[in-house]
Tab-separated table of C-alpha atoms in Angstrom:
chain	number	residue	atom	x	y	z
A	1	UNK	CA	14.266	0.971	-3.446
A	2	UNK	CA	15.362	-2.242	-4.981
A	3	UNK	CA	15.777	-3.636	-8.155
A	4	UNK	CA	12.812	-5.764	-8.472
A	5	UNK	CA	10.804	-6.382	-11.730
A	6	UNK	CA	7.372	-4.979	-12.029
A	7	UNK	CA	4.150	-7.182	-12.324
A	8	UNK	CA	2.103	-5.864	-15.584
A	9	UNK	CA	-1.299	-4.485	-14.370
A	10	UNK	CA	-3.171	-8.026	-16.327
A	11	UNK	CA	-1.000	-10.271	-14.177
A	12	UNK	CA	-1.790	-8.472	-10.829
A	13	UNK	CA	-5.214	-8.954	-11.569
A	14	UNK	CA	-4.822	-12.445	-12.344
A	15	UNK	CA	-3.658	-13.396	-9.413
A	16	UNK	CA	-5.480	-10.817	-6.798
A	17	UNK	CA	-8.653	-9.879	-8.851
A	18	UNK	CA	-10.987	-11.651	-5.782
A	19	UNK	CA	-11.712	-11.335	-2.613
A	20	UNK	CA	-10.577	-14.694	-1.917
A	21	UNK	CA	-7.089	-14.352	-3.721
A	22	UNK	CA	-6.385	-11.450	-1.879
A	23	UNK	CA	-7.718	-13.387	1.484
A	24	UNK	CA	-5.575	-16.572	0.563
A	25	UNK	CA	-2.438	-14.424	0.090
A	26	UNK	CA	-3.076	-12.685	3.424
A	27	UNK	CA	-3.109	-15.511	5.281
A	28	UNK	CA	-0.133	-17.230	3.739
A	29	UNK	CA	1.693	-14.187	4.925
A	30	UNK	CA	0.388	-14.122	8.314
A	31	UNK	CA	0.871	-17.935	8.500
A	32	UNK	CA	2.636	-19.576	6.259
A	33	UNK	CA	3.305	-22.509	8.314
A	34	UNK	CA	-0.698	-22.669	8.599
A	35	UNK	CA	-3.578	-21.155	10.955
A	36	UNK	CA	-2.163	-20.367	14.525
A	37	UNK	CA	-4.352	-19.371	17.334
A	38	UNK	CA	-2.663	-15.566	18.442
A	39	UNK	CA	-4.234	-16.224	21.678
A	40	UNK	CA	-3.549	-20.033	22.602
A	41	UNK	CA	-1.162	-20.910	20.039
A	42	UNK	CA	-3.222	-23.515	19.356
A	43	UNK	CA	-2.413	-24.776	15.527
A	44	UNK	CA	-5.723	-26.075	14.493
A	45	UNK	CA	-8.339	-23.469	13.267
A	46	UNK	CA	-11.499	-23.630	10.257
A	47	UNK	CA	-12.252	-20.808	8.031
A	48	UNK	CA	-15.637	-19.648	8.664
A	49	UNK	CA	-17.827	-17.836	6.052
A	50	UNK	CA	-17.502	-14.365	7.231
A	51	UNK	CA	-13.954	-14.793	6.398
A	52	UNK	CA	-12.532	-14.788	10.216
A	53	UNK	CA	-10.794	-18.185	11.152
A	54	UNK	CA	-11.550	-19.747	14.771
A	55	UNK	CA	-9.414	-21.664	16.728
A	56	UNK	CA	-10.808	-25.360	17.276
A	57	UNK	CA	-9.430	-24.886	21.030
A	58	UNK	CA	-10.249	-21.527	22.635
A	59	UNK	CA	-12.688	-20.672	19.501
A	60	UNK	CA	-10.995	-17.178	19.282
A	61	UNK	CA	-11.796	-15.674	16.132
A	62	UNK	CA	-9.259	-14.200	14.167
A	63	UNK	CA	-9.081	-12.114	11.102
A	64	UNK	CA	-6.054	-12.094	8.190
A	65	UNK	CA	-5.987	-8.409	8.399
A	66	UNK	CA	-5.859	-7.825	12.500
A	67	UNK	CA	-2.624	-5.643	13.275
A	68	UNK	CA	-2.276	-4.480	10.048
A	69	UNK	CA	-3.219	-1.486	7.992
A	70	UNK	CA	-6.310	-3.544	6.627
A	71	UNK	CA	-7.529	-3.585	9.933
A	72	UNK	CA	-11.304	-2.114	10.863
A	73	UNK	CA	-11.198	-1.418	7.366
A	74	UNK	CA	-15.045	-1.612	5.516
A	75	UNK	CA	-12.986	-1.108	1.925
A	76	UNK	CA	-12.582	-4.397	0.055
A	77	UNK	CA	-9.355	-6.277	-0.100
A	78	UNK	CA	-9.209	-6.464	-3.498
A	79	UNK	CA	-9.168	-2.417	-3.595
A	80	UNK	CA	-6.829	-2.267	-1.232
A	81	UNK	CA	-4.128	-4.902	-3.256
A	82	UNK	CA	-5.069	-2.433	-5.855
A	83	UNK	CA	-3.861	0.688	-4.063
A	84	UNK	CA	-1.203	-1.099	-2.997
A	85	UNK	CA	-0.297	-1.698	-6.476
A	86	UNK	CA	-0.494	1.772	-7.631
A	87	UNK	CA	1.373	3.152	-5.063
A	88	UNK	CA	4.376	0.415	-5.619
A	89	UNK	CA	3.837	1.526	-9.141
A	90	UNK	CA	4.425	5.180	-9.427
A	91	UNK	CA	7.751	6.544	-8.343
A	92	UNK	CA	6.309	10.070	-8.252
A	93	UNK	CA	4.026	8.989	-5.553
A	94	UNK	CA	0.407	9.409	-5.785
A	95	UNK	CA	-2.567	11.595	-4.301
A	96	UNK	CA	-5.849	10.486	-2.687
A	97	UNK	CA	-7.591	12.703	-5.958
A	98	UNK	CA	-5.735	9.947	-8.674
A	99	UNK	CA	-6.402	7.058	-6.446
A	100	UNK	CA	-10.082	7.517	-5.746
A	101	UNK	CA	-10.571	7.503	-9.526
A	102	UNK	CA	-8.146	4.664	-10.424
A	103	UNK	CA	-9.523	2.203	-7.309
A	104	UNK	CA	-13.523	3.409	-7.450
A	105	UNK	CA	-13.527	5.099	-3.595
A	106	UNK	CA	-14.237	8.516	-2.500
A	107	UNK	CA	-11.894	11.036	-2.058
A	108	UNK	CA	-11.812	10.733	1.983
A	109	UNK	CA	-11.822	7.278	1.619
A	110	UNK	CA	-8.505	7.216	-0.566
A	111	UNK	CA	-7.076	9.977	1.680
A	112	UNK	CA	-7.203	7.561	4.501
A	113	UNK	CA	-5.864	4.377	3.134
A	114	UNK	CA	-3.237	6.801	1.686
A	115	UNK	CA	-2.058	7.953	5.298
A	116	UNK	CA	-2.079	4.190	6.866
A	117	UNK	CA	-0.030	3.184	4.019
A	118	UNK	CA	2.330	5.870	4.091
A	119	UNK	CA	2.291	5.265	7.933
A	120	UNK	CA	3.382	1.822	7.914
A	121	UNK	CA	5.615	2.155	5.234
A	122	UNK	CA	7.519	4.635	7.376
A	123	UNK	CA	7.269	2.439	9.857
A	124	UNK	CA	9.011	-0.440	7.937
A	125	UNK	CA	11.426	1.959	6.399
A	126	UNK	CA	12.410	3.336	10.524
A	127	UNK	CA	13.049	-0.306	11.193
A	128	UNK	CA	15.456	-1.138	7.763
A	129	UNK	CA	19.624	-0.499	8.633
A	130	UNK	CA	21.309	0.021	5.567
A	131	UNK	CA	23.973	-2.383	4.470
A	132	UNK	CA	26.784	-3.129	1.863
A	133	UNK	CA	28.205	-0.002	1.054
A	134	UNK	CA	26.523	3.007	2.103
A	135	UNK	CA	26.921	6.068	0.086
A	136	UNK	CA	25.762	9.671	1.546
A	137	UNK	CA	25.175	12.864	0.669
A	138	UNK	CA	22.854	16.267	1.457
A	139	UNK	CA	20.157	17.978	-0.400
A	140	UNK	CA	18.075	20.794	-0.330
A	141	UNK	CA	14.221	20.097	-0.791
A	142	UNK	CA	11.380	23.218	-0.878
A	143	UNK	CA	10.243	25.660	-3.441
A	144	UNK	CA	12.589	28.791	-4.504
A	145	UNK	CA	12.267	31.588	-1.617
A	146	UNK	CA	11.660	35.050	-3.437
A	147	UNK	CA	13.938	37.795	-3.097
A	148	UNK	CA	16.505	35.589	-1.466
A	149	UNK	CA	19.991	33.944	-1.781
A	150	UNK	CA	19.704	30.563	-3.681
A	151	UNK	CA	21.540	27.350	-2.396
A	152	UNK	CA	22.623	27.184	1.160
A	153	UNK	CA	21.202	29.638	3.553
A	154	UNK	CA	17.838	29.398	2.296
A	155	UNK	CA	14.868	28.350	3.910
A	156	UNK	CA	14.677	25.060	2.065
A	157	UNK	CA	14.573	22.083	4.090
A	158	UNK	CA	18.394	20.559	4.120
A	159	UNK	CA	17.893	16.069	3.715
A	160	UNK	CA	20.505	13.597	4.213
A	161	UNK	CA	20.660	11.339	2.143
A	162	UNK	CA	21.961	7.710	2.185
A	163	UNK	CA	21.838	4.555	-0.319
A	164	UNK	CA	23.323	1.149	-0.135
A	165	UNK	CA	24.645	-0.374	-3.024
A	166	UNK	CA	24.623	-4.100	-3.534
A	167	UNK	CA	27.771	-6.072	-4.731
A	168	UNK	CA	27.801	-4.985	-8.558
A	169	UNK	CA	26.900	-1.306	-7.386
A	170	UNK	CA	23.428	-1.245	-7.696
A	171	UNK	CA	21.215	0.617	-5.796
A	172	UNK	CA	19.012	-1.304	-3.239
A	173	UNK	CA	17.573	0.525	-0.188
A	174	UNK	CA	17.623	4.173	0.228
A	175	UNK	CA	17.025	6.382	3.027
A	176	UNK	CA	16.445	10.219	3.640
A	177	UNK	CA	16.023	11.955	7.024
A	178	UNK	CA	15.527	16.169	7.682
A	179	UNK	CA	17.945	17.228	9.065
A	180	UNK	CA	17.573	20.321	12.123
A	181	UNK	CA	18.837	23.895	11.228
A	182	UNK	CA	22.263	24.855	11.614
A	183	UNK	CA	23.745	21.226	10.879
């Protein structure tokens, strides 16, 4: 969770409102030093028209969104910066029912691209050590349990919670774990 400003909705389209913007910015990302073969290494490729790259050497073809959550995907990239964009947008999170009617998809469709983005953002998040100073604390998460004691020794789910703080105290990256009964 860091401080970062957001882009304004116009803007974002501005700059990935195409196919090709969003293809461009892939492949930046995947090679910003320019094309490299993931088989030969070879540094030399040419963009063909399907929008795969080959390799001049081994001819290996290659697309920006292999190993990623883009990947065997028949959804357009440009709907898929989009639902990246809503999701980045909306602290509250966001279900496949609001996504399918902000992006233009079917309900299974945005259920899907929901759970690989979730997915890999877990992974990212599983890979991410905290730094600076840490602060921590615990929660209780869950609806209230009727006829029952409130607080501790319910059945709601007991989080950790920890957030690092950069220099001037701001929060940057936080993270939150269940934690096993009886802890």
């Amino acid at each position: 969770m860091s401080r970062k400003q957001k882009m304004p909705l116009r803007e974002f389209l501005n700059r990935f409102g195409t196919e090709e913007s969003c293809r461009d910015y892939l492949a930046a990302q995947r090679w910003p030093d320019g094309f490299v073969c993931p088989k030969c290494g070879h540094k030399h490729g040419c963009h063909l028209s399907n929008g795969l790259y080959q390799c001049t050497r081994c001819h290996r073809q290659t697309s920006v969104t292999a190993g990623t959550v883009l990947h065997h995907s028949h959804v357009s990239l440009s709907k898929w910066f989009l639902a990246f964009y809503f999701i980045s947008q909306d602290k509250r999170g966001l279900s496949a029912v609001q996504l399918s009617n902000q992006i233009g998809v079917t309900y299974k469709t945005a259920w899907s691209m929901l759970r690989r983005i979730r997915s890999a953002m877990g992974q990212r998040d599983a890979t991410h050590l905290l730094s600076g100073v840490v602060e921590f604390d615990d929660a209780y998460f869950g609806g209230p349990t009727a006829g029952s004691k409130r607080g501790r020794g319910t059945e709601k789910a007991k989080v950790f919670v920890a957030l690092s703080l950069d220099g001037h105290g701001n929060p940057q990256y936080l993270k939150m774990g269940v934690t096993k009964k009886g802890l």
